[in-house]
Every structure is written in structure tokens, then in C-alpha cells.
């Protein structure tokens, strides 16, 4: 791609700030333009990406991207969040480390964590029913389908970290305090205000609680794979266990301990499900070209390139629209498949990553499997299936 042409293509991009500041009427178009600019202009449009390129889109337009996302995240309905996810996925595929840092520093990840905390408070917390009712009445919580997408963004950021302390930026975001404003007004001044502190272990609980919700999302297989990569990255190794607390992310340490102590059965269940997906589609270099897009990236065809669900749909232009949609989907698909080669969600060999962690888990891994195999029941069947899939 001609670098000069890419610069010209991205030049008008900052004007989208003025448009989204007025209202969110054109959110769909703004997000599709943003995604296209990242895919076409990101890292100079080269393959593989060249972060030092003079046409690096993020280096020039990061403030605009952040402003657009901050105006949208937490402010739009679930369908609008799906459009935002096109941008977030493209950003974190092309810039897994810098993109994640940008989202944390701009406060966008903080908004997502706040929504996750409110959802957890309303759905998962026992003993705070009156407070949860207050939060519901204020309509402060996002629906399950939106939280799943927010959790996927957070998982991508953590999974892209190259070291145990790579998620240190999340340390300062916890705890997240949820309080009920309405409840406080009804109480006497001397009564304590109900509050809940959302900690990293609650975030992990939320992942395991909502993992089955991925089955109802068209992109659920991709989301589940990204969540699993993050969870495997949290599994401790002998080397990590000897590190001092000050040299490791507090967020990572808390998540690691909680998964090992509480959620190993759930982790095995997710791993088996992901490996079954891989077995079904047989991820080889040759056959990957035919692999369903939902295992590679968020699939936008029903959103971005098909206007059948829009109010202005006209049957008279069906033929033209269908032909254009097919052409655009084909070109988009080619770009996504190119980008997937660089995507952390596709590059990581889940079998090897999990096996390495279990081998280094100070012998506890073998003891865990032996215990489950001798116990019988559903977990025994899962472990046996896992042993078959790991071969």
C-alpha cells in the first residue's frame, strides 16, 4: 500500500470528534470508519506491521480514537457496543501492548471495570439485596451481553502482556467501590451506607460465571478463547512463586491465587471446550484459510455490510446492496485473515501453554489430575477428554 495514500486517507479522521460531540446518531458510521483506518493505516499498512512507520495511525490519531470510544462506551445500547467492539478488536489486534496501555490510561478500561463491578453487584452478590435493587432502579448496570464484550477487551489486554507484571496498570483500578445513592438517602445519617468493594477475585468470578453466555454470541468462540489465554497466563509457575510481591503485579497475583484455589475445575471445562472448537475446525496452516471468521475476529457482516436491518432498507436496491456487501465482505475477510496471523489470540498454542504451566506448577498439576480421575463423575469425564485432546 502506498504510504502517501494512507496518510491522505487518515487526514480527515479527526473531524469525527466534532460529529460525535454533537450526538451518537452516526455511531455506526464513525465506528466503521475508525476500524477501517486502523486496519488499513495501522502501522503503515505493512504486513507485518511496522510500529516505527511514519504512517503509524495510532501515533498520529490516538487521542481521536480515545475520544470517540470514551464518548461511546457506557453510553450506547448493546448494538452500539457491538460496533465499538469492531474498533476495540482491530486496535488490540494491531497494537496489543500500546493499544492496551492507551485504553487503560484514557480511562476506557476503568469504565468497563465499573460496569462489570455494577453487574457483579446486581447479579452475583448475596446479602446486599437492597443495594442491588437501588443500582437496578438507577439503571446503572449493563446487560450480560455487553459485559461479555467488556471482559473480552480486558482479557485481550492482559493476554498481550509479555510478563507477569504486564498488567500492573490494572493495580490502581482496584478496588472499585459500589454504593447505593438512593439507599443512603432513605437511611438515617448515623446508619452506615451499604457499599461493596469489587476486587480482582470478583472479576475472575465474573469471567467464570459468564463464560456460558459466550455460547449465545456469534463471536462467542473467539471470546472464550481469549478468556482462556488470559486465565492460563495467570497460572503460577515455580519461578513466579519465588518472586517477591513487589516485583509482580498485585492484580496478577490475586487472580493467579484465586484461579488455582477456586476455579481449576472451571478452567479445565473452558479448556476442553476451546480444544473441541479447534478439533472441529482443525487449525492447520492450509485449512485455516477456510476457518469460520468467528474464530478469527469479531464478525461484522451482519452489522457493517448488510443494511437489511436498517430503517432505510429498500427492496429496489437489493441486488446492488447484495453485490456490494459480498465484495466488501470478501475484502474485509482477506484483511482479517492477514491480521489474524499476528493476533495473540491465534499465535498462542493453547495446548503447549497450558501443559507448560501445569508442568511447572511444583507438582501440583499431576496431583490435581490424579485426584479428579479417582473421584469419578463429570470432572473425571472432562479430564479424560482433555487428555485425549492434548495429544
Coordinates of C-alpha atoms in Angstrom, one line a residue:
X1 CA 0.0 0.0 0.0
X2 CA 1.3 3.4 -0.9
X3 CA 2.2 5.2 2.4
X4 CA 1.3 8.6 0.9
X5 CA -2.2 7.3 0.1
X6 CA -2.6 6.1 3.6
X7 CA -1.7 9.5 5.1
X8 CA -4.3 11.1 2.8
X9 CA -6.9 8.5 3.8
X10 CA -6.5 9.2 7.5
X11 CA -6.2 13.0 7.3
X12 CA -10.0 13.8 7.7
X13 CA -10.3 11.4 10.7
X14 CA -10.0 14.0 13.5
X15 CA -13.2 15.6 12.1
X16 CA -15.2 12.7 13.6
X17 CA -14.7 14.3 17.0
X18 CA -16.9 17.2 16.1
X19 CA -19.6 14.8 14.8
X20 CA -19.7 12.5 17.8
X21 CA -19.6 15.5 20.2
X22 CA -23.0 16.6 18.7
X23 CA -24.7 13.2 19.3
X24 CA -24.4 9.5 18.7
X25 CA -26.7 9.4 15.7
X26 CA -23.8 8.4 13.4
X27 CA -22.1 6.0 15.7
X28 CA -22.3 3.1 13.3
X29 CA -20.5 5.0 10.5
X30 CA -18.0 6.5 12.9
X31 CA -17.0 3.1 14.3
X32 CA -16.8 1.5 10.8
X33 CA -14.6 4.4 9.6
X34 CA -12.4 4.0 12.7
X35 CA -12.0 0.3 12.2
X36 CA -11.2 0.8 8.6
X37 CA -8.5 3.4 9.4
X38 CA -6.9 1.1 11.9
X39 CA -6.9 -1.9 9.6
X40 CA -5.7 0.0 6.5
X41 CA -3.4 2.6 8.1
X42 CA -2.3 0.9 11.2
X43 CA 1.5 0.6 11.4
X44 CA 1.9 2.0 8.0
X45 CA -0.4 -0.6 6.4
X46 CA 2.5 -3.0 6.2
X47 CA 2.3 -6.7 6.9
X48 CA 3.8 -7.5 9.3
X49 CA 3.0 -4.1 11.0
X50 CA 5.9 -1.7 11.4
X51 CA 5.3 0.3 14.6
X52 CA 8.1 2.8 13.6
X53 CA 6.4 3.7 10.3
X54 CA 5.8 7.4 9.7
X55 CA 2.2 6.5 8.8
X56 CA 1.6 4.7 12.1
X57 CA -2.1 5.5 12.6
X58 CA -2.1 5.2 16.4
X59 CA 0.9 7.5 16.9
X60 CA -1.0 10.3 15.0
X61 CA -4.6 9.7 15.9
X62 CA -4.6 8.0 19.4
X63 CA -6.3 11.0 21.0
X64 CA -9.1 10.9 18.4
X65 CA -9.6 7.2 18.8
X66 CA -9.8 7.6 22.6
X67 CA -12.2 10.5 22.5
X68 CA -14.6 8.6 20.2
X69 CA -14.5 5.5 22.4
X70 CA -14.9 7.5 25.6
X71 CA -18.0 9.2 24.1
X72 CA -19.5 5.8 23.3
X73 CA -18.5 3.2 25.9
X74 CA -21.2 3.1 28.6
X75 CA -23.4 5.5 26.7
X76 CA -24.9 3.3 24.0
X77 CA -27.2 0.3 23.7
X78 CA -25.9 -3.2 23.2
X79 CA -26.0 -3.0 19.4
X80 CA -23.9 0.2 19.6
X81 CA -21.4 -1.6 21.9
X82 CA -21.0 -4.3 19.1
X83 CA -19.9 -1.6 16.7
X84 CA -17.5 -0.3 19.3
X85 CA -16.1 -3.8 19.6
X86 CA -15.1 -3.7 15.9
X87 CA -12.8 -0.8 16.7
X88 CA -11.5 -2.2 20.0
X89 CA -10.7 -5.6 18.4
X90 CA -8.9 -4.0 15.5
X91 CA -7.0 -1.8 17.9
X92 CA -5.9 -4.6 20.2
X93 CA -5.0 -6.9 17.3
X94 CA -2.8 -4.3 15.6
X95 CA -1.4 -2.7 18.8
X96 CA -1.8 -5.4 21.5
X97 CA 0.5 -3.6 24.0
X98 CA 0.3 0.1 23.1
X99 CA -3.4 -0.2 22.4
X100 CA -4.0 -1.8 25.8
X101 CA -1.9 0.9 27.6
X102 CA -3.9 3.6 25.7
X103 CA -7.2 2.2 26.8
X104 CA -6.1 2.0 30.4
X105 CA -4.6 5.4 30.6
X106 CA -7.6 7.1 28.9
X107 CA -10.0 5.6 31.5
X108 CA -11.9 3.4 29.0
X109 CA -10.9 0.2 30.8
X110 CA -11.9 1.9 34.0
X111 CA -15.4 2.5 32.6
X112 CA -15.6 -1.2 31.6
X113 CA -14.5 -2.4 35.0
X114 CA -17.0 -0.1 36.7
X115 CA -19.8 -1.6 34.6
X116 CA -18.5 -5.1 35.4
X117 CA -18.5 -4.3 39.1
X118 CA -22.1 -3.0 39.0
X119 CA -23.2 -6.1 37.1
X120 CA -21.5 -8.3 39.6
X121 CA -23.1 -6.4 42.5
X122 CA -26.6 -6.8 40.9
X123 CA -26.3 -10.4 39.8
X124 CA -23.7 -12.2 42.0
X125 CA -23.6 -10.5 45.4
X126 CA -25.6 -12.0 48.2
X127 CA -26.6 -10.1 51.3
X128 CA -26.7 -6.8 49.6
X129 CA -30.1 -7.1 48.0
X130 CA -31.4 -3.7 48.9
X131 CA -28.3 -2.1 47.5
X132 CA -28.5 -4.2 44.3
X133 CA -32.2 -3.1 43.9
X134 CA -31.1 0.5 44.2
X135 CA -28.5 0.1 41.5
X136 CA -31.0 -1.6 39.2
X137 CA -33.5 1.3 39.8
X138 CA -30.9 3.8 38.8
X139 CA -30.3 1.7 35.6
X140 CA -26.5 1.8 36.2
X141 CA -25.8 -1.7 35.1
X142 CA -25.1 -3.0 31.6
X143 CA -26.8 -6.2 30.3
X144 CA -24.9 -9.5 30.2
X145 CA -24.1 -9.4 26.5
X146 CA -22.3 -6.1 27.0
X147 CA -20.3 -7.2 30.0
X148 CA -19.1 -10.2 28.0
X149 CA -17.6 -7.9 25.4
X150 CA -16.0 -5.6 28.0
X151 CA -14.5 -8.7 29.7
X152 CA -13.1 -9.7 26.3
X153 CA -11.3 -6.4 25.9
X154 CA -9.8 -6.7 29.4
X155 CA -8.7 -10.3 28.7
X156 CA -7.0 -9.2 25.5
X157 CA -5.0 -6.5 27.3
X158 CA -3.9 -9.0 30.0
X159 CA -3.1 -11.7 27.5
X160 CA -0.9 -9.4 25.4
X161 CA 1.3 -8.6 28.5
X162 CA 4.7 -10.2 28.0
X163 CA 5.4 -10.7 31.7
X164 CA 3.6 -11.4 35.0
X165 CA 3.7 -7.7 35.8
X166 CA 2.5 -6.6 32.4
X167 CA -0.9 -5.9 33.8
X168 CA 0.4 -3.7 36.5
X169 CA -1.6 -0.8 35.1
X170 CA -4.7 -2.5 36.4
X171 CA -3.5 -2.5 40.0
X172 CA -4.5 1.1 40.6
X173 CA -8.1 0.4 39.4
X174 CA -9.0 -1.8 42.3
X175 CA -10.9 -1.9 44.5
X176 CA -13.9 -0.5 42.7
X177 CA -16.4 0.8 45.3
X178 CA -20.1 0.3 44.5
X179 CA -22.5 2.2 46.8
X180 CA -26.3 2.9 46.6
X181 CA -27.1 6.6 46.5
X182 CA -30.9 6.1 46.8
X183 CA -30.4 3.8 49.8
X184 CA -28.2 6.4 51.5
X185 CA -31.0 9.0 51.2
X186 CA -33.5 6.7 52.8
X187 CA -31.3 6.0 55.8
X188 CA -30.8 7.9 59.0
X189 CA -27.5 9.9 58.9
X190 CA -25.9 7.7 61.6
X191 CA -26.6 4.5 59.6
X192 CA -23.7 3.1 57.5
X193 CA -24.1 3.3 53.8
X194 CA -24.2 -0.1 52.0
X195 CA -21.1 -0.5 49.9
X196 CA -19.3 -3.2 48.0
X197 CA -15.6 -3.4 47.1
X198 CA -15.1 -5.1 43.8
X199 CA -11.7 -6.9 43.8
X200 CA -9.7 -8.8 41.2
X201 CA -11.0 -12.1 42.6
X202 CA -14.6 -10.9 41.9
X203 CA -13.6 -10.1 38.3
X204 CA -12.3 -13.7 37.9
X205 CA -15.6 -15.0 39.4
X206 CA -17.5 -12.9 36.8
X207 CA -15.5 -14.5 34.0
X208 CA -16.4 -18.0 35.1
X209 CA -20.0 -17.0 35.8
X210 CA -20.5 -15.6 32.3
X211 CA -18.4 -18.0 30.2
X212 CA -21.5 -19.9 29.2
X213 CA -23.0 -16.7 27.9
X214 CA -20.4 -16.8 25.1
X215 CA -22.5 -19.7 23.6
X216 CA -25.2 -17.2 22.7
X217 CA -22.9 -14.7 21.0
X218 CA -22.0 -15.1 17.4
X219 CA -18.4 -14.3 18.3
X220 CA -18.5 -16.5 21.5
X221 CA -15.9 -19.0 20.3
X222 CA -13.3 -16.2 19.9
X223 CA -14.3 -14.5 23.2
X224 CA -13.9 -17.8 25.0
X225 CA -10.5 -18.5 23.5
X226 CA -9.3 -15.0 24.6
X227 CA -10.6 -15.5 28.1
X228 CA -8.8 -18.9 28.3
X229 CA -5.5 -17.4 27.2
X230 CA -5.7 -14.8 29.9
X231 CA -6.6 -17.4 32.6
X232 CA -3.7 -19.7 31.5
X233 CA -1.4 -16.7 31.8
X234 CA -2.4 -16.3 35.4
X235 CA -1.5 -19.8 36.3
X236 CA 1.6 -19.6 38.5
X237 CA 4.9 -21.3 37.8
X238 CA 7.7 -22.3 40.2
X239 CA 9.7 -19.3 39.1
X240 CA 6.8 -16.9 39.6
X241 CA 6.1 -18.2 43.1
X242 CA 9.6 -17.3 44.2
X243 CA 9.2 -13.7 43.1
X244 CA 8.6 -11.0 45.7
X245 CA 5.3 -9.3 45.8
X246 CA 6.8 -6.0 44.8
X247 CA 8.1 -7.4 41.6
X248 CA 4.8 -8.8 40.4
X249 CA 1.5 -7.2 39.5
X250 CA -0.8 -7.3 42.5
X251 CA -3.7 -7.8 40.1
X252 CA -2.0 -10.8 38.5
X253 CA -1.0 -12.3 41.9
X254 CA -4.6 -12.0 43.2
X255 CA -6.1 -13.6 40.1
X256 CA -3.5 -16.3 40.0
X257 CA -4.1 -17.4 43.6
X258 CA -7.9 -17.3 43.2
X259 CA -8.0 -19.4 40.0
X260 CA -5.7 -22.1 41.5
X261 CA -7.7 -22.2 44.8
X262 CA -11.2 -21.9 43.4
X263 CA -11.6 -22.2 39.7
X264 CA -9.4 -25.0 38.4
X265 CA -12.4 -27.2 37.5
X266 CA -14.0 -24.3 35.6
X267 CA -10.7 -23.6 33.8
X268 CA -10.5 -27.3 32.7
X269 CA -14.1 -27.1 31.4
X270 CA -13.3 -24.0 29.3
X271 CA -10.1 -25.5 28.0
X272 CA -11.9 -28.6 26.9
X273 CA -14.5 -26.5 25.1
X274 CA -11.9 -24.4 23.3
X275 CA -9.9 -27.5 22.3
X276 CA -13.1 -29.1 20.9
X277 CA -13.5 -26.0 18.8
X278 CA -10.0 -26.4 17.5
X279 CA -10.5 -30.1 16.9
X280 CA -13.7 -29.3 14.9
X281 CA -12.1 -26.8 12.6
X282 CA -8.7 -28.5 12.5
X283 CA -6.3 -25.5 12.8
X284 CA -3.7 -26.3 10.3
X285 CA -1.8 -23.7 8.2
X286 CA -3.5 -25.0 5.0
X287 CA -7.1 -25.3 6.3
X288 CA -7.0 -22.1 8.3
X289 CA -8.0 -20.2 5.2
X290 CA -11.4 -21.9 5.3
X291 CA -11.9 -21.4 9.1
X292 CA -15.0 -19.6 10.2
X293 CA -14.4 -15.9 10.8
X294 CA -15.9 -16.1 14.3
X295 CA -12.8 -18.0 15.4
X296 CA -10.6 -15.3 14.0
X297 CA -12.2 -11.9 14.7
X298 CA -15.5 -10.2 15.6
X299 CA -17.7 -10.9 12.6
X300 CA -19.2 -7.6 11.3
X301 CA -21.0 -8.8 8.2
X302 CA -24.5 -8.6 9.8
X303 CA -23.6 -5.2 11.1
X304 CA -21.4 -3.3 8.8
X305 CA -22.0 -4.7 5.3
X306 CA -25.7 -5.6 5.4
X307 CA -28.3 -3.0 5.7
X308 CA -31.3 -5.3 5.8
X309 CA -31.9 -4.5 9.5
X310 CA -31.9 -0.7 9.0
X311 CA -35.0 1.5 8.6
X312 CA -33.9 2.8 5.2
X313 CA -33.7 -0.6 3.6
X314 CA -35.2 -0.5 0.1
X315 CA -36.1 -3.7 -1.7
X316 CA -35.4 -2.0 -5.1
X317 CA -31.7 -1.8 -4.3
X318 CA -31.4 -5.4 -3.0
X319 CA -29.3 -6.6 -5.9
X320 CA -26.9 -3.7 -5.8
X321 CA -26.6 -3.9 -2.0
X322 CA -26.1 -7.6 -2.0
X323 CA -23.3 -7.4 -4.7
X324 CA -21.6 -4.6 -2.8
X325 CA -21.9 -6.4 0.5
X326 CA -20.4 -9.6 -1.0
X327 CA -17.4 -7.6 -2.4
X328 CA -16.8 -5.7 0.8
X329 CA -17.1 -8.8 3.0
X330 CA -14.6 -10.6 0.8
X331 CA -12.0 -7.7 1.0
X332 CA -12.6 -7.4 4.8
X333 CA -12.3 -11.1 5.3
X334 CA -8.9 -11.0 3.5
X335 CA -7.6 -8.3 5.8
X336 CA -8.9 -10.1 8.9
X337 CA -7.2 -13.3 7.9
X338 CA -3.9 -11.4 7.4
X339 CA -4.2 -9.7 10.8
X340 CA -5.1 -13.0 12.5
X341 CA -1.6 -14.2 11.8
X342 CA -0.3 -11.5 14.2
X343 CA -3.1 -11.8 16.7
X344 CA -2.1 -13.0 20.2
X345 CA -5.4 -15.0 20.3
X346 CA -4.2 -17.0 17.3
X347 CA -0.5 -17.1 17.8
X348 CA -0.5 -18.8 21.2
X349 CA -0.5 -22.6 21.2
X350 CA -3.0 -23.2 24.0
X351 CA -2.0 -26.9 24.4
X352 CA 1.6 -26.0 24.9
X353 CA 0.9 -23.0 27.1
X354 CA -1.3 -25.0 29.5
X355 CA 1.0 -28.0 29.6
X356 CA 4.0 -25.9 30.4
X357 CA 2.2 -24.1 33.3
X358 CA 0.9 -27.4 34.7
X359 CA 4.4 -29.0 34.4
X360 CA 5.9 -26.0 36.4
X361 CA 3.2 -25.9 39.0
X362 CA 5.5 -27.5 41.5
X363 CA 4.0 -31.0 41.0
X364 CA 0.5 -29.8 42.0
X365 CA -0.7 -30.2 38.4
X366 CA -0.2 -34.0 38.4
X367 CA -1.8 -34.3 41.9
X368 CA -4.8 -32.3 40.7
X369 CA -5.4 -34.6 37.7
X370 CA -4.9 -37.8 39.7
X371 CA -7.4 -36.6 42.3
X372 CA -10.0 -35.7 39.7
X373 CA -9.6 -39.0 37.8
X374 CA -10.0 -41.0 41.0
X375 CA -13.1 -39.0 42.0
X376 CA -15.3 -40.0 39.1
X377 CA -18.3 -38.0 37.9
X378 CA -18.4 -35.2 35.4
X379 CA -14.9 -33.9 36.2
X380 CA -13.4 -37.4 35.5
X381 CA -15.0 -37.4 32.1
X382 CA -13.7 -33.9 31.4
X383 CA -10.2 -34.8 32.4
X384 CA -10.2 -37.9 30.2
X385 CA -11.5 -35.8 27.3
X386 CA -8.8 -33.2 28.0
X387 CA -6.1 -35.9 28.0
X388 CA -7.3 -37.0 24.6
X389 CA -7.4 -33.5 23.2
X390 CA -4.0 -32.7 24.5
X391 CA -2.3 -35.5 22.5

